[in-house]
Coordinates of C-alpha atoms in Angstrom, one line a residue:
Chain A
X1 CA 71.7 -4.7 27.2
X2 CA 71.4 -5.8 30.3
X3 CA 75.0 -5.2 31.8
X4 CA 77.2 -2.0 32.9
X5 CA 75.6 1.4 34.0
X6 CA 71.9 1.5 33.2
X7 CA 71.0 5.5 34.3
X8 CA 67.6 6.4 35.0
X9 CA 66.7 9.9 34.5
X10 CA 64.5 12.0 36.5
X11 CA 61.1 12.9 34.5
X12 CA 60.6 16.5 35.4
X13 CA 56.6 17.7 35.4
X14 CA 54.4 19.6 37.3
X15 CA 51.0 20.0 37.8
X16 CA 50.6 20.9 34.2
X17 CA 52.7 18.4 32.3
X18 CA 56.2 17.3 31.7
X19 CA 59.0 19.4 31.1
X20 CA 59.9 17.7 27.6
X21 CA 63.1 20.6 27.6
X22 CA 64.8 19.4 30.9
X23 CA 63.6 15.8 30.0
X24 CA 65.8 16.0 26.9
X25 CA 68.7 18.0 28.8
X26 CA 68.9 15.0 31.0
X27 CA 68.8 12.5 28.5
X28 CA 71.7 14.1 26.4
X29 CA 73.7 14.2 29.5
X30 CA 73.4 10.5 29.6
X31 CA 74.6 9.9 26.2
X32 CA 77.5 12.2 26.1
X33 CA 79.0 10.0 28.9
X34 CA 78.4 7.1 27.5
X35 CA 75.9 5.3 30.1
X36 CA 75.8 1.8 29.0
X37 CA 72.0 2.0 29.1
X38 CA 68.9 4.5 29.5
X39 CA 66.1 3.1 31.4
X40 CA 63.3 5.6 31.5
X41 CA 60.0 5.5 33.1
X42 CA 62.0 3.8 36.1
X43 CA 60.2 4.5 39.9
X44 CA 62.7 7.7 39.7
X45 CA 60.9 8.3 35.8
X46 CA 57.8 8.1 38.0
X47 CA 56.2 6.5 35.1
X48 CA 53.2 5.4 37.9
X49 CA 52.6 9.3 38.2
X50 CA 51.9 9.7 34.7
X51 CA 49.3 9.1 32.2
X52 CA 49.4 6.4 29.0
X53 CA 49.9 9.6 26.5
X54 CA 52.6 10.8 28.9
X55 CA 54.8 7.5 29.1
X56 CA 54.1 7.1 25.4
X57 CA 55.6 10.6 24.8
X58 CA 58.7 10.3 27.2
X59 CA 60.2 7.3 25.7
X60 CA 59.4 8.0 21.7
X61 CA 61.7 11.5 23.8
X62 CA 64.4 8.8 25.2
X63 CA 65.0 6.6 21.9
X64 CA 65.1 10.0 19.4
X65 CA 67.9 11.6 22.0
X66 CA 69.4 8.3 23.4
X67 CA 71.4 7.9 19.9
X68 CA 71.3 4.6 19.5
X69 CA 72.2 4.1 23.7
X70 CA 69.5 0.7 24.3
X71 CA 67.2 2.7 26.3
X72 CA 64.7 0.4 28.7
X73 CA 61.2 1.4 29.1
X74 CA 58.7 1.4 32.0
X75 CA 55.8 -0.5 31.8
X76 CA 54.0 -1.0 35.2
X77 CA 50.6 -0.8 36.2
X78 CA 47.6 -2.0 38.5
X79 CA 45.9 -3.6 35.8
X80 CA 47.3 -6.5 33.7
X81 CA 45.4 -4.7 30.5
X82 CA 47.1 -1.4 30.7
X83 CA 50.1 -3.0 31.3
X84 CA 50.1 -4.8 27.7
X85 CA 49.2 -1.9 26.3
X86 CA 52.3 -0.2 28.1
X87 CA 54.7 -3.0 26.3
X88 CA 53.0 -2.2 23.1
X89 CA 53.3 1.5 23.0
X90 CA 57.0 0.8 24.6
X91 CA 58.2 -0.9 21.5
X92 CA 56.3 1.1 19.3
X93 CA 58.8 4.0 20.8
X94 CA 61.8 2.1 20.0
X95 CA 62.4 0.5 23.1
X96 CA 65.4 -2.0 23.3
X97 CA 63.6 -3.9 26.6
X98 CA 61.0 -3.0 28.6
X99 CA 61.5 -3.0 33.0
X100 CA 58.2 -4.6 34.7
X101 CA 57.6 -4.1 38.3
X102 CA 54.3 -5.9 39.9
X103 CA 53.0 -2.7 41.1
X104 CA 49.7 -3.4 43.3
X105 CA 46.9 -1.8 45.2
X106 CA 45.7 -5.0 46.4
X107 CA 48.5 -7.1 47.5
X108 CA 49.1 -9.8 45.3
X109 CA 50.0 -13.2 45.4
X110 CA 52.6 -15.1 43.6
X111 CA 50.1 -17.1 41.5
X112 CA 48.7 -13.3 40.5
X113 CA 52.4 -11.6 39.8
X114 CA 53.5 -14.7 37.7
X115 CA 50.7 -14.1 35.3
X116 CA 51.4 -10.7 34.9
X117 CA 55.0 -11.6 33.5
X118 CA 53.3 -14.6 31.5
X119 CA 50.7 -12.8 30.0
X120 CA 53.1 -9.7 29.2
X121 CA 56.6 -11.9 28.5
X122 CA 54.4 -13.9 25.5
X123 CA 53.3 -10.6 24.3
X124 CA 57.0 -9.4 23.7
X125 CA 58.9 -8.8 20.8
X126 CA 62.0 -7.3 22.9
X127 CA 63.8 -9.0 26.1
X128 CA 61.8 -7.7 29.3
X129 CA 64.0 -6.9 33.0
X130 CA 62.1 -8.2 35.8
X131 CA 61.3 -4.9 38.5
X132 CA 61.7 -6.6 42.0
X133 CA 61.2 -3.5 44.4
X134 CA 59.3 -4.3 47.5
X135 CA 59.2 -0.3 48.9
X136 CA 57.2 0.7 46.2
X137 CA 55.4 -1.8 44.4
X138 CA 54.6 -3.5 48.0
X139 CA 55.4 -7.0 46.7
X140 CA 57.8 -9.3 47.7
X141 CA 59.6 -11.8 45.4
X142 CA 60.6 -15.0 46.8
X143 CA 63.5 -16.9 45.1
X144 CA 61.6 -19.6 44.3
X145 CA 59.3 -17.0 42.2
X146 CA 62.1 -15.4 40.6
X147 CA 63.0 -18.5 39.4
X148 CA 59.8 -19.3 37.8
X149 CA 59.6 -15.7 36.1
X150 CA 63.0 -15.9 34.6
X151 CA 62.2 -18.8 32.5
X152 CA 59.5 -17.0 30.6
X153 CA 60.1 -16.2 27.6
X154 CA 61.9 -12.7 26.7
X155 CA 63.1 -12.3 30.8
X156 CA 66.6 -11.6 30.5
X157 CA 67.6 -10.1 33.5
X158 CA 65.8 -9.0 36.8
X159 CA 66.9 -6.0 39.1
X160 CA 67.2 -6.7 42.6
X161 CA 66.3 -4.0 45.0
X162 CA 70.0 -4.5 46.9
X163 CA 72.5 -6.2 48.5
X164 CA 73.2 -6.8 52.0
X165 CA 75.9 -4.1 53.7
X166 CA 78.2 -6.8 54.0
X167 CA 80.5 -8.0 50.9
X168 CA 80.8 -11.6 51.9
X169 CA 77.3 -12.0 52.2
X170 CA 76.1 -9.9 49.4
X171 CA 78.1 -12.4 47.4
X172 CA 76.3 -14.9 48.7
X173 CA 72.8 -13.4 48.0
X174 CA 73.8 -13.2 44.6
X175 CA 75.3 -16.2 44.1
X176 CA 72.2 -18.3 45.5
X177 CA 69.8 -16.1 43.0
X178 CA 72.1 -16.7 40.2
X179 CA 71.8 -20.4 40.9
X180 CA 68.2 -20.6 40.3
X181 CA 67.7 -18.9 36.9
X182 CA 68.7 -19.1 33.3
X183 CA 72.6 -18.4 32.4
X184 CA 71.2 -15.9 30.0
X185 CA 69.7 -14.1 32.6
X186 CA 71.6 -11.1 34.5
X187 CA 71.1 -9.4 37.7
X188 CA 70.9 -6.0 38.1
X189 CA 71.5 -3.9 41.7
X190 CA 69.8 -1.4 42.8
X191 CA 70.1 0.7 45.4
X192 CA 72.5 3.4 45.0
X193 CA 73.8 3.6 48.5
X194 CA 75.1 -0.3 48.2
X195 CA 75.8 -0.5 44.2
X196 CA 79.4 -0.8 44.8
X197 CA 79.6 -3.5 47.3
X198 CA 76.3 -5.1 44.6
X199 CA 78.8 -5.2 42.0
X200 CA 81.5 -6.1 43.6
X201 CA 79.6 -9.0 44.7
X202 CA 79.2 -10.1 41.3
X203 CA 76.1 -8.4 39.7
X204 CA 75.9 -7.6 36.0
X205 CA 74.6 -4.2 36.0
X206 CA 73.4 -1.1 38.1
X207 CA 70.3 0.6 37.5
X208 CA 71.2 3.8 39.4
X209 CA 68.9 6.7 40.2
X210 CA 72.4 8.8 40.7
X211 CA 73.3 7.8 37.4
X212 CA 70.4 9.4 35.7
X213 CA 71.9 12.9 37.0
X214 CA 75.8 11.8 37.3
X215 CA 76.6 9.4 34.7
X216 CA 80.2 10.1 35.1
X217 CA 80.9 9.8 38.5
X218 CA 79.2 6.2 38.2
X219 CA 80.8 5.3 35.4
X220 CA 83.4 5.8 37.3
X221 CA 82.2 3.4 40.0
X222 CA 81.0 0.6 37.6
X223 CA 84.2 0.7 35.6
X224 CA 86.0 -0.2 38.6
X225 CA 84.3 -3.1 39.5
X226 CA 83.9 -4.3 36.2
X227 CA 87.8 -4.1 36.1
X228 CA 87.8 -6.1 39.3
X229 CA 89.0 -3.2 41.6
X230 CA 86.2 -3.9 43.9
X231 CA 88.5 -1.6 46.6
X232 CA 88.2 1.3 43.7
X233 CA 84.7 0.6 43.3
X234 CA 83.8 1.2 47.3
X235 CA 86.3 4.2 47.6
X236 CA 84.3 6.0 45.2
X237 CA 81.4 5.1 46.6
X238 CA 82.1 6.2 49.8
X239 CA 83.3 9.6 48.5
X240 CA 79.1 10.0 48.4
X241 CA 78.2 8.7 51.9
X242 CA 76.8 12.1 53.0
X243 CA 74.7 11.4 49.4
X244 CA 73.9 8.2 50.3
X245 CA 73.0 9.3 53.8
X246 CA 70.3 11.7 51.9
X247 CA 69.0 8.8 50.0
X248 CA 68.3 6.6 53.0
X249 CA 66.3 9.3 55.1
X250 CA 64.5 11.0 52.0
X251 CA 64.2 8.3 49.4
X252 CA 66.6 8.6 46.5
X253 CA 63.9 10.4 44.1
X254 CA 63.3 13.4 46.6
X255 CA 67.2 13.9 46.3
X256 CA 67.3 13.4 42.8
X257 CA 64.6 15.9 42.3
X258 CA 66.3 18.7 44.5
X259 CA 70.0 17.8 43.3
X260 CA 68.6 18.9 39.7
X261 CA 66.6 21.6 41.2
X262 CA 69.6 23.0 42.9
X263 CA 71.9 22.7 39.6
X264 CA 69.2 24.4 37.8
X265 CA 68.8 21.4 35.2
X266 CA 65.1 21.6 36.4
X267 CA 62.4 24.5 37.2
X268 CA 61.4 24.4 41.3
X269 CA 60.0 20.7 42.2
X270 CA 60.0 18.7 39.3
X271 CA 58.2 16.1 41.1
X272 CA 54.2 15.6 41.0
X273 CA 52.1 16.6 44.4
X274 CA 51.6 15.4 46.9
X275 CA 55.9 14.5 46.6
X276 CA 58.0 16.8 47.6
X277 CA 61.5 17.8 47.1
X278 CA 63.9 17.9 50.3
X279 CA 62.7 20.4 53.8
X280 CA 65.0 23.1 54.1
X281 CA 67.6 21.7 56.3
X282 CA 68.3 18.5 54.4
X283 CA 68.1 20.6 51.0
X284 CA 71.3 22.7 52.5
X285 CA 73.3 19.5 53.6
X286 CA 72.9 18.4 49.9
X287 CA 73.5 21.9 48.5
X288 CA 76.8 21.9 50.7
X289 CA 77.6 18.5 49.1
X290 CA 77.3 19.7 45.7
X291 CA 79.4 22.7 46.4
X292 CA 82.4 20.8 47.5
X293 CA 82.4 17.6 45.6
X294 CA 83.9 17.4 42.5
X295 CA 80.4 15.1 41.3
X296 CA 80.2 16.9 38.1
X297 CA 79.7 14.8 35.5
Chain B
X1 CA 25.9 10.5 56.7
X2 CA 28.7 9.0 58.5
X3 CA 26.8 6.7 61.0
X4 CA 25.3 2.8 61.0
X5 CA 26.0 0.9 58.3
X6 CA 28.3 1.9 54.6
X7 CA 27.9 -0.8 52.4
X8 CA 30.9 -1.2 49.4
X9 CA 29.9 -2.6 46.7
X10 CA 32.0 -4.7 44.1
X11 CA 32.5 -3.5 40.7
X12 CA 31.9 -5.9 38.7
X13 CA 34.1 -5.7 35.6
X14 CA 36.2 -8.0 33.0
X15 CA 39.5 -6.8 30.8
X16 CA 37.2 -4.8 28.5
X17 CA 35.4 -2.7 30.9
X18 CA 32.5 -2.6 33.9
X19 CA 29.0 -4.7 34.4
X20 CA 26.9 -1.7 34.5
X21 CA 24.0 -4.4 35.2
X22 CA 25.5 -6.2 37.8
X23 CA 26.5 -3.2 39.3
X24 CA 23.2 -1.8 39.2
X25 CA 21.6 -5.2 40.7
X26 CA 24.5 -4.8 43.5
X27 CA 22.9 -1.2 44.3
X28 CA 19.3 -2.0 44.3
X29 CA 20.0 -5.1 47.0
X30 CA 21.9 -2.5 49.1
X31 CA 18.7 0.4 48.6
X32 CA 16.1 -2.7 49.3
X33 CA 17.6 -3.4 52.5
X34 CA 17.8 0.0 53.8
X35 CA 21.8 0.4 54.8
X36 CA 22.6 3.8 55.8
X37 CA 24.7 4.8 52.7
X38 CA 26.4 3.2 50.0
X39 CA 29.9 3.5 49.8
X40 CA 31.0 3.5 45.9
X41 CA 34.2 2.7 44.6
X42 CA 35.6 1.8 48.1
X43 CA 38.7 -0.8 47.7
X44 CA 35.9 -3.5 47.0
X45 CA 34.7 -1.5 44.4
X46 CA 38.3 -1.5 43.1
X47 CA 38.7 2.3 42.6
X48 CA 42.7 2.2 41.9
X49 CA 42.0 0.2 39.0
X50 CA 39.4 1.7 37.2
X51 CA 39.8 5.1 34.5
X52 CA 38.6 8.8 35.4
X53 CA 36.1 7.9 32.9
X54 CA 34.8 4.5 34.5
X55 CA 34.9 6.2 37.6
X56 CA 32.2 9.3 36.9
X57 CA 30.3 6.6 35.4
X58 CA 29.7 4.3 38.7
X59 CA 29.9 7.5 40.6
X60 CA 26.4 8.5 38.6
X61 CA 25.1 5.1 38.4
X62 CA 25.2 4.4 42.4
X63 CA 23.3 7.9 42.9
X64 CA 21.0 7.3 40.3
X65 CA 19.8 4.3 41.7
X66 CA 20.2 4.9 45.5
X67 CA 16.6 6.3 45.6
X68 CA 18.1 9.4 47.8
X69 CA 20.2 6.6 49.9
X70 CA 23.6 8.9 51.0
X71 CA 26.6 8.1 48.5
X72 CA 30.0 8.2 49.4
X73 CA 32.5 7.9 46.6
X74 CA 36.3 7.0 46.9
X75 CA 38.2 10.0 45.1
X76 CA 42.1 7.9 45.8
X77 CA 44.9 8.5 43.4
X78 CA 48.7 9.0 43.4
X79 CA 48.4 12.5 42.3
X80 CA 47.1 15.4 43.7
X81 CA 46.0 16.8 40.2
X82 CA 44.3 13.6 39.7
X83 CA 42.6 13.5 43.1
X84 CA 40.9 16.6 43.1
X85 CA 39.4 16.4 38.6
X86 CA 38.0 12.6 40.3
X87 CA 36.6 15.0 43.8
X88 CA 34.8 17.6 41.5
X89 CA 33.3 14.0 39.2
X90 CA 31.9 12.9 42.1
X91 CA 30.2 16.4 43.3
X92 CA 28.8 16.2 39.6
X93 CA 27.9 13.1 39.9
X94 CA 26.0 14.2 42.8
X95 CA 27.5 12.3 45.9
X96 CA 27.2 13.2 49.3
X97 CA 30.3 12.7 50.4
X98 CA 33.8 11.5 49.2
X99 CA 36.3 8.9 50.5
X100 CA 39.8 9.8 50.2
X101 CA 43.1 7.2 50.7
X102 CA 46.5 8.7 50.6
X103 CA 47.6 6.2 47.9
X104 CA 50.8 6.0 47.4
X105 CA 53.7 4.6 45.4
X106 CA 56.6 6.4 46.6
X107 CA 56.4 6.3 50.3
X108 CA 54.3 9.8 51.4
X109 CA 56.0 11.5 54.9
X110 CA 53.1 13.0 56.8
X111 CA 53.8 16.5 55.5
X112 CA 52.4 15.1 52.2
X113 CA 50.0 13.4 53.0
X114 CA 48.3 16.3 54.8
X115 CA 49.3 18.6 51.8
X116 CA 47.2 16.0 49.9
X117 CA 44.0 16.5 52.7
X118 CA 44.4 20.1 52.6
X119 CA 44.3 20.5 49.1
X120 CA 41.3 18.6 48.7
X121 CA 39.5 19.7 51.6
X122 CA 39.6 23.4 50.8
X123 CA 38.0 22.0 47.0
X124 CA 35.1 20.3 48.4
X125 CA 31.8 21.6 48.5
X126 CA 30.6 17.8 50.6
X127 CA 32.2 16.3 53.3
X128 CA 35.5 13.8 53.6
X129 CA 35.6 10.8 55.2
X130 CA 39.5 10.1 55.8
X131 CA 40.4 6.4 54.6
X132 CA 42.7 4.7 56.7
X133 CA 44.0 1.5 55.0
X134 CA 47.6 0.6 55.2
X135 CA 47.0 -2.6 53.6
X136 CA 46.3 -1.5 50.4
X137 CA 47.8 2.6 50.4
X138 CA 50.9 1.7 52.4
X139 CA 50.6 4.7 54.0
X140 CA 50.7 4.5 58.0
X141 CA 48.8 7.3 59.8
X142 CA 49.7 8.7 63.1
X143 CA 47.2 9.6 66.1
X144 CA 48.4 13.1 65.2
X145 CA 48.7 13.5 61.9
X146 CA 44.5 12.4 62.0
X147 CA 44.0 14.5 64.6
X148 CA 45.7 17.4 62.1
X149 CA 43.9 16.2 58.8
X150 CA 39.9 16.1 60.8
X151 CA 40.9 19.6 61.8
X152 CA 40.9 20.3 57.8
X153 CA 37.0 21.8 56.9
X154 CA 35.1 19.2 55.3
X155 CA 36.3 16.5 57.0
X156 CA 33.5 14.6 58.9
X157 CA 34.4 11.1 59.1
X158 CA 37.6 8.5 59.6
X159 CA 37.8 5.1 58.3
X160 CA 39.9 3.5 60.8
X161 CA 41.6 -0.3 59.5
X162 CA 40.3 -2.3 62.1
X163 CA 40.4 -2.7 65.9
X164 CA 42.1 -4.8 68.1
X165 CA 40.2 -8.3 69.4
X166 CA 40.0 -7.9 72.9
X167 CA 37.0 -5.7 73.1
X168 CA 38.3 -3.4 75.8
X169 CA 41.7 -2.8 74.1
X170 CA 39.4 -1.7 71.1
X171 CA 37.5 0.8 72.9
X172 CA 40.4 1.9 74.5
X173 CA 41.7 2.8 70.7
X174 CA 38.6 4.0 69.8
X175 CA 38.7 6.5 72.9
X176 CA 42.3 7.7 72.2
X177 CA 41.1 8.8 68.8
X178 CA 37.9 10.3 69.8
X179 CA 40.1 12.6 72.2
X180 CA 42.1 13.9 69.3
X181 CA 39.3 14.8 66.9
X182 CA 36.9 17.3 66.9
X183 CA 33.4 16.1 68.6
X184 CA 31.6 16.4 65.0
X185 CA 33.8 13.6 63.3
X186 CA 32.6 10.5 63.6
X187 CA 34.7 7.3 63.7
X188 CA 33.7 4.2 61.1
X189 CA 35.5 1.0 61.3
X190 CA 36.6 -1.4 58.7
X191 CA 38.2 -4.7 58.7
X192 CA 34.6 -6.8 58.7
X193 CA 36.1 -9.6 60.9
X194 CA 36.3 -7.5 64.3
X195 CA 33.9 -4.6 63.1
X196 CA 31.0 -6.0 65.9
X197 CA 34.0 -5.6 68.3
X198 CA 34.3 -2.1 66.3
X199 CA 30.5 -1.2 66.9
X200 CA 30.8 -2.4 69.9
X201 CA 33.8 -0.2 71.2
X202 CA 31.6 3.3 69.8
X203 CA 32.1 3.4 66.3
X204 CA 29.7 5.2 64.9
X205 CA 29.9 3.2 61.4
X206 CA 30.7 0.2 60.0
X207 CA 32.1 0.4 56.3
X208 CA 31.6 -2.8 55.3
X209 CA 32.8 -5.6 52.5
X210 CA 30.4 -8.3 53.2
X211 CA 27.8 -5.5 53.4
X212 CA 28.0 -4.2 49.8
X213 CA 26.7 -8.3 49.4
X214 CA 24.8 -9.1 52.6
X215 CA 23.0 -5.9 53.8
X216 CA 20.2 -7.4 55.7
X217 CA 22.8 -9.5 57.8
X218 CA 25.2 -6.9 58.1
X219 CA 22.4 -4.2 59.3
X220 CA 21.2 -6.9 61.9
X221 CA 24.6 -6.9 63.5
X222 CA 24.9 -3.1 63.3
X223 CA 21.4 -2.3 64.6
X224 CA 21.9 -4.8 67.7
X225 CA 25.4 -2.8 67.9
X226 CA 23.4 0.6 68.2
X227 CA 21.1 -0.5 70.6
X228 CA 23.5 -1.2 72.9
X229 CA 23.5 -5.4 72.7
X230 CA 27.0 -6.2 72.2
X231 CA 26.4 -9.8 72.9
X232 CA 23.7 -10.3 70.2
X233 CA 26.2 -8.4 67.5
X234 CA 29.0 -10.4 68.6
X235 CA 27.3 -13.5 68.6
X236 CA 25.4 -12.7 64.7
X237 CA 29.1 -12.1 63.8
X238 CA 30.4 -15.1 65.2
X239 CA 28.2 -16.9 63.0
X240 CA 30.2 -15.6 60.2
X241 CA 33.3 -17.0 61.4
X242 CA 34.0 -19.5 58.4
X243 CA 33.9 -16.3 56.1
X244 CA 36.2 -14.4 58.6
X245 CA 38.6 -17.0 57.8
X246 CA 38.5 -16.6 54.4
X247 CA 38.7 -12.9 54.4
X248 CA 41.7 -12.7 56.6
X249 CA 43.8 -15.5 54.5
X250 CA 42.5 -14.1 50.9
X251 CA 41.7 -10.9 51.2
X252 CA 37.8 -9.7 51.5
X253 CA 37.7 -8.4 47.4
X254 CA 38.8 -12.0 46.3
X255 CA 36.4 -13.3 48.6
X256 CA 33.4 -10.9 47.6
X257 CA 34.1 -11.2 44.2
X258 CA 33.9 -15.1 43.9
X259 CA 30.9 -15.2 46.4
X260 CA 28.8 -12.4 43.9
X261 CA 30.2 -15.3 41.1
X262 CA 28.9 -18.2 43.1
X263 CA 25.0 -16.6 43.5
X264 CA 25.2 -15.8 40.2
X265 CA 25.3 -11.8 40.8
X266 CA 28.6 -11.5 38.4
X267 CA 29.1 -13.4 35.3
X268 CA 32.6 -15.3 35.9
X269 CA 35.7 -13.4 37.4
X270 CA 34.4 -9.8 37.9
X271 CA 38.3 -8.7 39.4
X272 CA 40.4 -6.9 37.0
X273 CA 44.0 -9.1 36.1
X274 CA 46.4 -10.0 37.5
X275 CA 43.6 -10.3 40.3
X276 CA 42.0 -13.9 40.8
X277 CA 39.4 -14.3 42.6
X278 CA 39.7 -17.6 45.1
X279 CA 41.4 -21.1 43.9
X280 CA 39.5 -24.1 43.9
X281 CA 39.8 -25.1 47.7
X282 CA 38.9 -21.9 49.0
X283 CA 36.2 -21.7 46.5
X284 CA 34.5 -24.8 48.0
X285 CA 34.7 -23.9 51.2
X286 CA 32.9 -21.1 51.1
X287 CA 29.9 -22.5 48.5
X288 CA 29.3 -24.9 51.3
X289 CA 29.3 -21.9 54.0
X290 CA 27.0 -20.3 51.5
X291 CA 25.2 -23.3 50.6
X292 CA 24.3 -23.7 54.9
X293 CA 24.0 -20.5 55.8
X294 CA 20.9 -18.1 56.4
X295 CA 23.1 -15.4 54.7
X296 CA 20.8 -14.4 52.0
X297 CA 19.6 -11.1 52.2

């Protein structure tokens, strides 16, 4: 579950509601190239834009297209209520695993996050990825923390928020986190722009927001350093600098969003207000990008 | 509406929904004590965590029972759609003004965070009081971008996050703000720690956390404040100084919320999980500062 490519599509809405057509477009996408899993309701899912009814509907959506692809399911929120009622609807949907990010408004503390992941991993029937993303959830995992978390029950993998730039010591980031949790539990990068240089350093899996519209060209990617071409895997990654460049100054959802705009796979700004896709200068650079690239599939 | 002192109450509530009673018993302390308006569902009155539903109903309760007492109500949320159904509650609900964060999970840029004021403030039939509070909406204003947003109509008011210490750095910042705003919108401070230095440096308000508990001490130091004795505020606040502590190591809510507990105001935990209110150390020290204090009214 847990290893490979894990895509996470865009959920197109607007004001109004979601756009259950492009939604599925997306999805299928996924599945014809084989994605080794689906995590929907990831930060680029916006699941925290949307309500209970909402999330409910897009991943009963993900498990009826995903064709039998595990697809991971969303589940943060403020409140530790909603969130076990999240993991409930999650695996009423068909859920394979269920992604948890300590999303706050009040900053927590550690003694606060790990009973969020108590109270929700004894509540689980399915294995549950720990979300560790400091930019949006605006907490900040210690190791020692992780390592506390990944011996609940039902945590089987957690997903970093990235690597450092450099290979040798991206290996050793991941090698000291490895060292303080479970065997049975993986680590996932994320992080688009470093992915490569994550997996080459020895993580299990990618949860990729480029993925979730280019399955194939990260396949591509993951393949290689699965296959231990770790110069393969960063050549092809570095085919999508101006991409990546994108990513760093916008935030990879706002180029997601416009990417699929600009393809047509979505109507106008799939995102909800106040986002916004990309101002008109950066929304050429990527529409030049697309144009010439061959990152098709 | 947007001068002396705002007292934010808690709401009090457990993992099946709010203390309309305690709540209630909050309000009447703040109307008894005369503070200059009553500032519902504020961050201490835990706003992000609470339904649309839960949210009209505080809104109606806090006017209800302020005895014509001005009411300010916090109309936060991550979506613009969502922001302005909770601004046209609170009109119904019959406030006089509402508070608005720029929440946020993804990161905002400025332009959207002023698409968000605009949007609103073009809705509202009652004035906007601008909430400033990285802490909690990770959201950093600029000096510009507020002098942009209190050209909006409807806006009247900005919550500012605190001051600096030294008290002539923090009129300083005070009087770079006050230069970029129109004359007719007043400056409130938050933060309770330095808001005597706040007063003190010409805020026109105090929104306050300790208020929403401790009117009668927290209109002493505002009205010394206002009539031009900065010592005497300063030295009422200095008295405070073992709570200070507390505040700036736990968090104000945690602190509110276990010292509503302690007087018996809230029965048990009145935070919604994963949010504890203080551990046991903590907790003693401040039933002894309670326990020796004069802070009772």
């Amino acid at each position: 579950m847990f290893t490979g490519l894990s895509a996470f599509p865009l959920t197109p809405m607007n004001e109004t509601g979601i756009d259950e057509k492009a939604f599925v477009r997306l999805i299928k996408r996924l599945v014809e190239a084989g994605v080794d899993s689906i995590g929907a309701l990831g930060s680029t899912g916006s699941y925290a834009y949307l309500t209970r009814d909402e999330r409910m509907r897009i991943a009963q959506l993900t498990v009826e297209y995903a064709e039998g692809t595990p697809v991971m399911v969303g589940i943060g929120a403020l409140r530790t209520r909603d969130v076990l009622q999240l993991a409930e609807d999650a695996q009423k949907a068909g859920a394979s695993a269920v992604l948890l990010s300590p999303v706050s408004y009040q900053r927590l503390t550690d003694d606060e996050a790990f009973s969020l992941y108590e109270a929700v991993a004894h509540s689980l029937s399915v294995p549950l990825c720990v979300y560790d993303n400091p930019v949006t959830t605006h907490f900040t995992f210690s190791d020692e923390l992780h390592s506390r978390i990944a011996r609940l029950p039902q945590v089987r993998s957690i997903k970093i928020p990235g690597v450092p730039a450099d290979a040798a010591e991206a290996k050793a980031r991941v090698e000291r986190l490895r060292a303080l949790i479970p065997a049975d539990v993986t680590i996932g990068v994320s992080g688009d722009p470093l992915a490569a240089i994550g997996l080459n350093a020895g993580c299990d899996a990618w949860h990729s927001v480029l993925g979730g519209l280019f399955p194939k060209t990260c396949l591509a990617i993951t393949r290689a350093a699965q296959a231990g071409d770790a110069g393969a895997a960063e050549r092809q990654s570095a085919l999508l600098e101006p991409l990546w460049l994108l990513f760093r100054q916008y935030g990879s959802l706002r180029v997601a969003a416009t990417a699929a705009e600009l393809l047509g796979w979505v109507e106008g700004s799939s995102l909800p207000l106040p986002l916004q896709t990309l101002p008109s200068d950066a929304r050429r650079q990527l529409r030049e990008f697309l144009d010439r690239s061959e990152l098709v599939g």
